[in-house]
């Protein structure tokens, strides 16, 4: 039972970065997040992976690797903002009859 609770907690922590990553993709930038926050988040994830990896705690490792993936998306849009309109905006306009 405790293992299930660990997996649920790790899953929930793992997806915390998803809304920010999706927002970065949709908007084409990550301007709302400052570099110190991103650096602390990424540094914390990497240090914790280094600590947990030898322990082979799969729920925690899954959480941290998923968070690093979301962070890479956020960092990508922090460094290289997209200047064109979002693919999501185009598809929304088409569905509502706008061109």
XYZ file of C-alpha atoms in Angstrom:
99
model
C 0.000 0.000 0.000
C 2.805 2.424 0.877
C 4.405 1.771 -2.520
C 1.150 2.834 -4.237
C 1.043 6.034 -2.185
C 4.649 6.722 -3.245
C 3.802 6.222 -6.922
C 0.734 8.482 -6.659
C 2.741 11.215 -4.920
C 5.568 10.943 -7.438
C 3.111 11.097 -10.328
C 1.442 14.206 -8.929
C 4.790 15.920 -8.290
C 5.992 14.794 -11.705
C 3.138 16.476 -13.554
C 3.401 19.774 -11.632
C 5.585 21.195 -14.406
C 3.172 20.109 -17.157
C 0.937 23.217 -17.056
C 3.979 25.503 -17.285
C 5.487 23.472 -20.135
C 2.176 23.514 -22.041
C 1.811 27.248 -21.452
C 5.325 27.802 -22.811
C 4.497 25.746 -25.898
C 1.159 27.520 -26.430
C 2.512 31.031 -25.910
C 5.908 30.409 -27.506
C 7.847 31.797 -24.529
C 8.578 31.303 -20.827
C 8.795 34.972 -19.856
C 6.789 34.470 -16.660
C 9.538 32.404 -15.054
C 12.777 34.037 -13.993
C 16.209 32.454 -14.350
C 16.928 32.093 -10.617
C 13.736 30.054 -10.187
C 14.518 27.867 -13.213
C 18.136 27.376 -12.083
C 17.098 26.383 -8.546
C 14.418 24.016 -9.853
C 16.788 22.344 -12.324
C 19.653 22.202 -9.822
C 17.365 20.658 -7.220
C 16.137 18.042 -9.669
C 19.664 17.088 -10.764
C 21.015 16.897 -7.206
C 18.060 14.820 -6.077
C 18.451 12.448 -9.042
C 22.114 11.993 -8.074
C 21.049 11.216 -4.496
C 18.136 8.893 -5.339
C 19.663 7.068 -8.338
C 21.878 4.686 -6.295
C 18.872 3.866 -4.104
C 16.931 2.766 -7.219
C 13.715 4.361 -5.962
C 11.692 4.143 -9.183
C 8.747 6.345 -8.116
C 11.081 9.199 -7.189
C 13.355 8.737 -10.195
C 10.329 8.804 -12.481
C 9.163 12.041 -10.865
C 12.528 13.746 -11.215
C 13.161 12.666 -14.808
C 9.669 13.811 -15.856
C 10.260 17.178 -14.172
C 13.599 17.560 -15.966
C 11.829 16.885 -19.288
C 9.273 19.622 -18.557
C 12.059 21.951 -17.442
C 13.905 21.408 -20.720
C 10.773 22.481 -22.604
C 10.439 25.566 -20.396
C 14.136 26.428 -20.823
C 13.890 25.966 -24.578
C 11.165 28.624 -24.757
C 12.990 30.844 -22.252
C 16.056 30.921 -24.525
C 14.414 30.693 -27.956
C 11.044 32.404 -28.024
C 8.756 31.566 -30.906
C 7.829 34.668 -32.907
C 5.149 33.168 -35.130
C 1.610 32.393 -34.034
C 1.061 29.188 -32.137
C -0.120 26.059 -33.886
C -2.774 25.847 -31.183
C -4.113 29.312 -32.062
C -4.349 28.355 -35.750
C -6.293 25.191 -35.014
C -8.634 27.035 -32.614
C -9.413 29.706 -35.216
C -10.179 27.097 -37.848
C -12.565 25.246 -35.549
C -14.474 28.438 -34.843
C -14.624 29.491 -38.479
C -11.885 32.155 -38.324
C -9.043 32.260 -40.788
